[in-house]
mmCIF file of C-alpha atoms in Angstrom:
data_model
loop_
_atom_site.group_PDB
_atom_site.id
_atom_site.type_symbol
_atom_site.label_atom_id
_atom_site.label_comp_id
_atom_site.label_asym_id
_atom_site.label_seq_id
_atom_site.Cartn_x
_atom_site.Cartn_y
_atom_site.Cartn_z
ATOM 1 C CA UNK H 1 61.065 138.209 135.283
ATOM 2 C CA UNK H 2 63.659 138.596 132.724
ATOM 3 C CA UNK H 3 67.102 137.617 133.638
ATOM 4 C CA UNK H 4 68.892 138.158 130.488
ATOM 5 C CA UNK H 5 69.005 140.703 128.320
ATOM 6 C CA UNK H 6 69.656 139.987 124.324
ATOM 7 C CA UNK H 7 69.799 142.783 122.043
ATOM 8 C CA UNK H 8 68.385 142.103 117.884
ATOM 9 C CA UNK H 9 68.307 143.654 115.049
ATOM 10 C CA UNK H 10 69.777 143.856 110.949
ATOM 11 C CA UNK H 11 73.824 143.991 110.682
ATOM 12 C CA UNK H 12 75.053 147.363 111.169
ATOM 13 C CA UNK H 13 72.262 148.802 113.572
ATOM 14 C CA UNK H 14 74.075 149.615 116.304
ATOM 15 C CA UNK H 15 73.638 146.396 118.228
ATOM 16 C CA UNK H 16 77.814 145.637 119.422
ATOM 17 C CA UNK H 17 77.694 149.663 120.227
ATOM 18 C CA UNK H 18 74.672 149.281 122.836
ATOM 19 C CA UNK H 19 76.713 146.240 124.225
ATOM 20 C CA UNK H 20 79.920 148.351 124.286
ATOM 21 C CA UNK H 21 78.580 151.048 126.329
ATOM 22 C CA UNK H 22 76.215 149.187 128.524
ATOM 23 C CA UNK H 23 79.590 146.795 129.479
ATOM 24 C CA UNK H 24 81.560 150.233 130.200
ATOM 25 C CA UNK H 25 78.730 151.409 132.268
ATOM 26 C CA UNK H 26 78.912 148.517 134.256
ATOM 27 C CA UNK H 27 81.861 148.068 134.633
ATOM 28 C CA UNK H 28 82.344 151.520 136.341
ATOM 29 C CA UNK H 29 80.329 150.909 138.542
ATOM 30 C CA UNK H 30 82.023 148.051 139.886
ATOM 31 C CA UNK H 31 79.322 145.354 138.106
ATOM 32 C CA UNK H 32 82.156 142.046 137.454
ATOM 33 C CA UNK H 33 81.869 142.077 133.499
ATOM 34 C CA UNK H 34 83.045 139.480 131.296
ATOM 35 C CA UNK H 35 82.829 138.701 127.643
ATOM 36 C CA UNK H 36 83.525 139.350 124.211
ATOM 37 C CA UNK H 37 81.845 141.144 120.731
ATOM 38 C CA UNK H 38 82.473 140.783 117.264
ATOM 39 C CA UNK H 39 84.118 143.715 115.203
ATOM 40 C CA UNK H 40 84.280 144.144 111.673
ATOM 41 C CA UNK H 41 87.788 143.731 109.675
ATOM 42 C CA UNK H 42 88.319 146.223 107.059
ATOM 43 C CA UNK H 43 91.170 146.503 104.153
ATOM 44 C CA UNK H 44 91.174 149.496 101.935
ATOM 45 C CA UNK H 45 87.454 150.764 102.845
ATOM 46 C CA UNK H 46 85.994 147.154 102.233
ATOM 47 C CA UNK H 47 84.866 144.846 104.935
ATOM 48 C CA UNK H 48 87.014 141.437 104.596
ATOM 49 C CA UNK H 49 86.309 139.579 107.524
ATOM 50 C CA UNK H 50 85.611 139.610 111.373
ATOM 51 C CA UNK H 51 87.420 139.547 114.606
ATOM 52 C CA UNK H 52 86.490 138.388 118.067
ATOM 53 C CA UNK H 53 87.586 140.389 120.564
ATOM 54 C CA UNK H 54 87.587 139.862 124.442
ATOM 55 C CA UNK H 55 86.759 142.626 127.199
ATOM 56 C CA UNK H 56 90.374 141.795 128.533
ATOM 57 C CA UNK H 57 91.773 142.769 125.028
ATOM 58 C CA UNK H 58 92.947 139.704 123.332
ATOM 59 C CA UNK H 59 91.805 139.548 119.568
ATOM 60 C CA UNK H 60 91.659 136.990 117.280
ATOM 61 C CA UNK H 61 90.259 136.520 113.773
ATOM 62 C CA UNK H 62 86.569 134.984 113.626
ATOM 63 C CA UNK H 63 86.466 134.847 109.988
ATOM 64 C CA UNK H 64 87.858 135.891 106.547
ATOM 65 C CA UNK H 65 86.718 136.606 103.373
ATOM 66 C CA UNK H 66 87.245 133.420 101.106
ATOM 67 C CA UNK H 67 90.359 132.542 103.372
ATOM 68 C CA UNK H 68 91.036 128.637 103.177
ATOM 69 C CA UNK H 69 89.676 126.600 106.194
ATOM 70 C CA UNK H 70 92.684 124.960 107.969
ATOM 71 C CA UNK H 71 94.066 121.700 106.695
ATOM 72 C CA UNK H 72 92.190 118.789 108.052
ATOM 73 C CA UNK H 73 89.166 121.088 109.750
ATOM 74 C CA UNK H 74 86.216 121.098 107.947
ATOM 75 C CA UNK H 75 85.163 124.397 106.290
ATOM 76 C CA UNK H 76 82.495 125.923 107.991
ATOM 77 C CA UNK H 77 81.193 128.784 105.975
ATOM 78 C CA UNK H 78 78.848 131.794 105.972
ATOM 79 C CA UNK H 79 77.965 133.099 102.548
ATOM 80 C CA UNK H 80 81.522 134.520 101.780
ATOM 81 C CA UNK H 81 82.972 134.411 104.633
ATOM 82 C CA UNK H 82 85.223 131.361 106.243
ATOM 83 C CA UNK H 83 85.021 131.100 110.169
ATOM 84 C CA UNK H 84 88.101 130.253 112.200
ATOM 85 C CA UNK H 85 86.161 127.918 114.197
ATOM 86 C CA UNK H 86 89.505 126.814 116.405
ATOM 87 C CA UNK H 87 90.280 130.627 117.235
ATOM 88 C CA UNK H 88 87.368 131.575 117.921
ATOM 89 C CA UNK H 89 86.811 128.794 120.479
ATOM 90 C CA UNK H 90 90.353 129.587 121.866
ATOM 91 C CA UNK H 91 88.789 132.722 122.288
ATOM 92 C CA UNK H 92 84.955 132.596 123.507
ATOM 93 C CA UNK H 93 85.274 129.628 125.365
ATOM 94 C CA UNK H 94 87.538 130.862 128.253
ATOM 95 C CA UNK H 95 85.444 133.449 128.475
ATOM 96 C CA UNK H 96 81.793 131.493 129.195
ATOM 97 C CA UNK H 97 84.085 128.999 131.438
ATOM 98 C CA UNK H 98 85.470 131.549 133.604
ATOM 99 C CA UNK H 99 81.904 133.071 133.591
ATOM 100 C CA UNK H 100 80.216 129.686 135.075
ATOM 101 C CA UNK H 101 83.000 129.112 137.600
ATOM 102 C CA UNK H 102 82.767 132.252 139.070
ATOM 103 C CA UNK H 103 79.069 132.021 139.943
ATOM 104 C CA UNK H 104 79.232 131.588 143.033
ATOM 105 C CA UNK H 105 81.067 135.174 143.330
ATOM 106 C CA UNK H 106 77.833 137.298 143.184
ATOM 107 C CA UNK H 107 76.242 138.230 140.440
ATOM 108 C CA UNK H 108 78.127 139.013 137.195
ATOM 109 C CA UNK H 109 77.658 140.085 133.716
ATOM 110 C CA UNK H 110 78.805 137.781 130.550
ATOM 111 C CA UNK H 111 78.950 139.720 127.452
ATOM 112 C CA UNK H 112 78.099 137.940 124.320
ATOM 113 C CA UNK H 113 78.153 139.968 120.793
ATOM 114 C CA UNK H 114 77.249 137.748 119.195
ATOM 115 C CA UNK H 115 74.959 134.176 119.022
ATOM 116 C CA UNK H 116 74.878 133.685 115.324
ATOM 117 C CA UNK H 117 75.863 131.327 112.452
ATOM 118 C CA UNK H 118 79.273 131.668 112.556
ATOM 119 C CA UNK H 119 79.625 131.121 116.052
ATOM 120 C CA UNK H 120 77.247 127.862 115.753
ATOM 121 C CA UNK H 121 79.257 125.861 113.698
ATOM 122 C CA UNK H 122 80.716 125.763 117.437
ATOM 123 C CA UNK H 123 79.152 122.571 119.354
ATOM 124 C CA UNK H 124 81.335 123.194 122.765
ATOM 125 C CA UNK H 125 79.791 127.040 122.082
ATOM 126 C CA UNK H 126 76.289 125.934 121.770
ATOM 127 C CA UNK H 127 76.867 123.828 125.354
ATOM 128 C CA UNK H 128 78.963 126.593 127.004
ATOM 129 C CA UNK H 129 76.003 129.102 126.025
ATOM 130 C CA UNK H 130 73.487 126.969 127.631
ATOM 131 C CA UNK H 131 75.427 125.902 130.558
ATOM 132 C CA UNK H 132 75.734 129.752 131.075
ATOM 133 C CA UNK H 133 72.250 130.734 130.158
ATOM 134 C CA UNK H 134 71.274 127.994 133.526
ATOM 135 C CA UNK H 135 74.524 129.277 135.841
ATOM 136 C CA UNK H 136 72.090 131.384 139.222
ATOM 137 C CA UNK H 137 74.570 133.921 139.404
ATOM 138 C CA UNK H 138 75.415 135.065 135.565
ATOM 139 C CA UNK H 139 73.479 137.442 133.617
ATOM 140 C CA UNK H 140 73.829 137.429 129.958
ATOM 141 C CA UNK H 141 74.004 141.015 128.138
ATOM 142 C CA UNK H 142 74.156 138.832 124.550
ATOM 143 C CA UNK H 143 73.434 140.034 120.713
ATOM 144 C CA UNK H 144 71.269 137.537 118.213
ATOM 145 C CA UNK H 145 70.385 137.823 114.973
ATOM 146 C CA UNK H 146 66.940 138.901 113.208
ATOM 147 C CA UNK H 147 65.407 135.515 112.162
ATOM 148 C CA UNK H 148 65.546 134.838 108.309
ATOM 149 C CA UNK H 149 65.821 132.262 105.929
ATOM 150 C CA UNK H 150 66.377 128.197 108.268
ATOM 151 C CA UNK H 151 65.995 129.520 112.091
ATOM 152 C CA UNK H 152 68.688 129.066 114.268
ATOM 153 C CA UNK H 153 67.809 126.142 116.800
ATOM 154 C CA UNK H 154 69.892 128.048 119.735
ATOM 155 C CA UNK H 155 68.622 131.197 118.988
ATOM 156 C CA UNK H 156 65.610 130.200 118.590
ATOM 157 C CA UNK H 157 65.752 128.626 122.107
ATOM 158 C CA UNK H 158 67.080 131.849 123.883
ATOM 159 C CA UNK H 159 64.328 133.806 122.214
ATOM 160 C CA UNK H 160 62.075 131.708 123.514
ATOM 161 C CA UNK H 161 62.791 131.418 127.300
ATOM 162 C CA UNK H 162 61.098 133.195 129.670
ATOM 163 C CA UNK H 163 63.668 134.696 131.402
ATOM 164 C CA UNK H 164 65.705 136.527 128.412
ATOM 165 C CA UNK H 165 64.269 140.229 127.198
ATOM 166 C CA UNK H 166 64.704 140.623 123.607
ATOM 167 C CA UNK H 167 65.138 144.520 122.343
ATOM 168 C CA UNK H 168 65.054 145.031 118.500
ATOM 169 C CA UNK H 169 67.102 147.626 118.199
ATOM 170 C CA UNK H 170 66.251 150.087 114.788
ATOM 171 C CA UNK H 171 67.987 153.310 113.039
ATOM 172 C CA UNK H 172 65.035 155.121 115.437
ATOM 173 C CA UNK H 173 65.467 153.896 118.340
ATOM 174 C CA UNK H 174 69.367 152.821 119.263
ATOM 175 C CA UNK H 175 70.313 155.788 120.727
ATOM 176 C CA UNK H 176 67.143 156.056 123.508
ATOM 177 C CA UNK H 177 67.407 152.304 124.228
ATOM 178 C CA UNK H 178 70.465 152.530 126.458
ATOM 179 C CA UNK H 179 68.943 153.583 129.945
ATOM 180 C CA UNK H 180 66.011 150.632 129.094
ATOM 181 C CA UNK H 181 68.791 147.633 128.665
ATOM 182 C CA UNK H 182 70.843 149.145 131.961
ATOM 183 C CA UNK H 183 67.606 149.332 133.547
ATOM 184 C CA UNK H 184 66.982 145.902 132.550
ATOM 185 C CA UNK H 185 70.416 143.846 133.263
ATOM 186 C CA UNK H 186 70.953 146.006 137.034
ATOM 187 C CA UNK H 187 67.164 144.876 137.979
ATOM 188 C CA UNK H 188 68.643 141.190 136.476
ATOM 189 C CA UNK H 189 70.739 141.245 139.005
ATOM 190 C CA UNK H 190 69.003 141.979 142.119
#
């Protein structure tokens, strides 16, 4: 039986909406939810970057368009974008720790928008996901990407367990696929 529940599909489907509304949902009704999603940066109608922002509210930049990697980091880069691997960690991290320590709590939700490139430049990420895909009281309510081009070994990995549910969310089908992933992560956690 699936225990977590990843959502997939191509950029702008809907995919960090679902997770939005299925953490809100849970989160009303008293389900301990803790995470973080990725939200797009815009300047004058033009998308320049991306933000990672926690469930608790703290924001910090994920990456920037062509923005210089910090001195003495290495650059880790995603077609135009530069990722900010050190706030991003400063970010995510706290989150996936607090989620594995507090196992033993009952079960709890860790939101996760989302597992891809620019997040895996991030070895303690890659760990911290693991270690929190293995914790017995954590269910994972996570985003991946559609495979293309070199596969993503962590992603690949998740995709591949037997207790993670993959929905591909489309154009056709994100607005009926809500009650299915609720449905999914509340029977996760019995």
């Amino acid at each position: 039986m699936a225990r977590h529940v990843f959502l997939t599909g191509p950029p702008g489907v809907g995919k960090t909406t679902l997770i939005q509304k299925a953490s809100e949902i849970l989160q009303s009704s008293g389900v301990p939810v803790d995470g973080f999603y990725t939200q797009e940066v815009r300047q004058g109608g033009r998308r320049i970057g991306f933000d990672v922002v926690t469930l608790s509210g703290a924001r910090g930049p994920l990456s920037r368009v062509g923005s210089q990697p910090l001195p003495g980091k290495p650059e880790c880069r995603v077609g135009q974008y530069v990722v900010n691997l050190a706030s991003f960690e400063q970010l995510a991290l706290p989150v996936l720790k607090n989620a594995s320590s507090s196992s033993g709590m009952g079960q709890r939700v860790c939101v996760i928008d989302e597992i891809g490139k620019m997040e895996l430049f991030s070895q303690p990420f890659i760990q911290a996901i693991r270690q929190t895909l293995s914790m017995p009281g954590t269910v994972i309510l996570g985003t991946i990407p559609v495979p293309k081009g070199k596969p993503l070994a962590l992603v690949e990995e998740i995709r591949s367990r037997h207790d993670v549910k993959v929905f591909s969310v489309t154009k056709e089908n994100r607005n009926s696929l809500l009650p299915d992933i609720m449905s999914c992560v509340q029977s996760s956690r019995t």
